[in-house]
XYZ file of N, CA and C in Angstrom:
231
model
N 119.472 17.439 274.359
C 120.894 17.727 274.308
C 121.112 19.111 273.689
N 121.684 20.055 274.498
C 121.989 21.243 274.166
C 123.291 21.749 272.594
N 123.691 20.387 272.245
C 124.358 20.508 271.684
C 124.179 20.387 269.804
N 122.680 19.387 269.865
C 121.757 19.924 268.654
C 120.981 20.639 268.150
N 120.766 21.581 269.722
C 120.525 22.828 269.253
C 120.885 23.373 268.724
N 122.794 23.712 269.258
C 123.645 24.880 268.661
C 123.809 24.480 266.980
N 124.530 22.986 267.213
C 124.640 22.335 265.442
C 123.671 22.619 264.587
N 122.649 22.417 264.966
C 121.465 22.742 264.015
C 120.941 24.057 263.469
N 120.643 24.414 265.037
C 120.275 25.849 265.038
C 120.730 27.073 265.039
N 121.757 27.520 266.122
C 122.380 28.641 266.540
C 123.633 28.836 265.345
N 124.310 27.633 264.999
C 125.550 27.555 264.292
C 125.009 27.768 262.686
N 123.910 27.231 262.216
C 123.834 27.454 260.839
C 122.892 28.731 260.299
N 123.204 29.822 261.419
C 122.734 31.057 261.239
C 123.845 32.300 261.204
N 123.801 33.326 260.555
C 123.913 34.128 261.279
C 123.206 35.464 261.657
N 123.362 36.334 262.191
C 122.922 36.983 262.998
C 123.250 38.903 262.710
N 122.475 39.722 262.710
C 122.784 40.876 262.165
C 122.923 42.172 263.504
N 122.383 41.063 264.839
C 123.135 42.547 266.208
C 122.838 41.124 267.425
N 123.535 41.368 268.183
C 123.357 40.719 269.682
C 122.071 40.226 270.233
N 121.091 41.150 269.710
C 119.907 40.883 270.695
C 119.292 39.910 269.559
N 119.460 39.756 267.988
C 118.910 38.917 267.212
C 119.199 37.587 267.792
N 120.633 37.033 268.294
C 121.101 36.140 268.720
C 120.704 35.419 270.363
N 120.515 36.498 271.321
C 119.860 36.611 272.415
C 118.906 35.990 271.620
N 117.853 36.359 270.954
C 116.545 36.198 270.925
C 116.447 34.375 270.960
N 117.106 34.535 269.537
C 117.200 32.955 268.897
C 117.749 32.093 270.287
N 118.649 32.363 270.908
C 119.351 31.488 272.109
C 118.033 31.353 272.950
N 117.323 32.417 273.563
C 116.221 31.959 274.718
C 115.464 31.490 273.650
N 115.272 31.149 272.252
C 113.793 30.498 271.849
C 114.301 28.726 271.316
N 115.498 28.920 271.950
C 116.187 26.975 272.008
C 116.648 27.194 273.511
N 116.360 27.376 274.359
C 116.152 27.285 275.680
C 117.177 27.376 276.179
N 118.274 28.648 275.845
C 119.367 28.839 276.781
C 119.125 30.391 277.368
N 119.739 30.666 278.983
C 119.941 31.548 279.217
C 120.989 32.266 279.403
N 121.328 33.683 278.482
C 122.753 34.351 278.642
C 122.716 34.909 280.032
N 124.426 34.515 280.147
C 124.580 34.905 281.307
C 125.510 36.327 281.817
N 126.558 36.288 280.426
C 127.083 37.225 280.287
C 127.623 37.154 278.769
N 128.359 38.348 278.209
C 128.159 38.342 276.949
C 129.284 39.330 276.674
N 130.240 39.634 275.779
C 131.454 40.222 275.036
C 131.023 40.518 273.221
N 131.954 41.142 272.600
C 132.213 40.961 271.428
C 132.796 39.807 270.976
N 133.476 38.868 272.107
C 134.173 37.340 271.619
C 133.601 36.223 271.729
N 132.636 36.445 273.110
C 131.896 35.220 273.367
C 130.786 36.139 274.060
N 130.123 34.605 274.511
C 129.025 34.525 275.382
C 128.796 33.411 275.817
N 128.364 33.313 277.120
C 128.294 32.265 278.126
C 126.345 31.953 278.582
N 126.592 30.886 277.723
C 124.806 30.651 278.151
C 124.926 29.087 279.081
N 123.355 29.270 279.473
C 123.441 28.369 280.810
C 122.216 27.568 280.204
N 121.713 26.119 280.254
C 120.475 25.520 280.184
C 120.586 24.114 280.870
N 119.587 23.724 280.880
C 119.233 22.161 281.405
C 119.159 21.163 280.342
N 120.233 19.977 280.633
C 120.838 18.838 279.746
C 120.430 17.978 280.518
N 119.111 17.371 280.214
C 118.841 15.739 280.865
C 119.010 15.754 282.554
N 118.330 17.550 282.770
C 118.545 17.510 284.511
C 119.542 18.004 284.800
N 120.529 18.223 284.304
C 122.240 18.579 284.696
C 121.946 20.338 284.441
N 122.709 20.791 284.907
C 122.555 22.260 284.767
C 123.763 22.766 284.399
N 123.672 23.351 283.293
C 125.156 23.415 282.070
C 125.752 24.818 281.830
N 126.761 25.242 281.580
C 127.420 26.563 280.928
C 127.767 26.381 279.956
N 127.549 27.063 278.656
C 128.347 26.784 277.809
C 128.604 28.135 276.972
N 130.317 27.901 276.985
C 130.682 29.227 275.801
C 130.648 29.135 274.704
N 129.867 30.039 273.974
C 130.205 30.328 272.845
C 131.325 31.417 272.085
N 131.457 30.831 271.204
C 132.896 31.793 270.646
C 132.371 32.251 269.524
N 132.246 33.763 269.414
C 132.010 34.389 268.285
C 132.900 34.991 267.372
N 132.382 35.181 266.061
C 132.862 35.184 265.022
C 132.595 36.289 263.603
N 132.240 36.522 262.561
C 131.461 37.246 261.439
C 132.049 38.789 261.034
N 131.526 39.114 260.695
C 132.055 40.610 259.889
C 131.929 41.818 260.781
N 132.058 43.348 259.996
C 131.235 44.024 260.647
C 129.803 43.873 260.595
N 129.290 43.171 259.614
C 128.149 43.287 260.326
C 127.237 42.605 260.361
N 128.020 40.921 260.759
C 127.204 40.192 260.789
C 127.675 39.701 262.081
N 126.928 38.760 262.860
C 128.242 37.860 264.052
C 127.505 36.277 263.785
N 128.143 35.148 263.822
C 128.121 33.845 263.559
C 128.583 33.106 264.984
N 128.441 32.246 265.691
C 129.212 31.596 266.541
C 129.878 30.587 266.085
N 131.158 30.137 266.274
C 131.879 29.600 265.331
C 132.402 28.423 266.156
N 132.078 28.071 267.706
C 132.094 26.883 268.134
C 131.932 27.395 269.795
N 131.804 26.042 270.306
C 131.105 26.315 271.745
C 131.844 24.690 272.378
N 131.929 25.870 273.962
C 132.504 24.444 274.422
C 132.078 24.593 275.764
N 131.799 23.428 276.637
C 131.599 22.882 277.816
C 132.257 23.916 278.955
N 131.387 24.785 279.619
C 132.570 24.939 281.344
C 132.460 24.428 282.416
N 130.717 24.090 282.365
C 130.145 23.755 283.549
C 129.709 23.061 283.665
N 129.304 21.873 284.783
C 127.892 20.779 284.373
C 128.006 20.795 285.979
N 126.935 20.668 286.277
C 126.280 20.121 287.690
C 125.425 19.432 287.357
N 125.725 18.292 288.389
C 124.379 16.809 287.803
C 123.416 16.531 288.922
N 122.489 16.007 287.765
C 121.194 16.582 289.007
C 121.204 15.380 289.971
């Protein structure tokens, strides 16, 4: 479930440039798909289903945090 990743992982970090966050996202198995200063939209596989999910970013100058993520897409396998 893609979603104890983020709780666990992605959310109780933060992050000091984009590509730190990139990094961490492909090493819990999501792929960005596109990406802003507000969000970013990553894509992975949920139990076969093939998922989008936004994240909404957040943090200082110079930190960034994602501060919640929500569902756009699901195709079921």
């Amino acid at each position: 479930m893609y979603e104890q990743s983020l709780l666990c992982g992605i959310m109780n970090d933060w992050y000091g440039s984009m590509e730190d966050l990139f990094q961490d996202l492909k090493h819990y198995g999501f792929e960005v798909l596109e990406s802003n200063r507000e969000s970013i939209t990553v894509s992975c596989d949920d139990d076969g289903d093939y998922v989008q999910v936004e994240l909404v970013l957040g943090g200082t100058e110079r930190t960034i945090v994602v501060e919640d993520f929500k569902e756009i897409y699901r195709e079921e396998a």
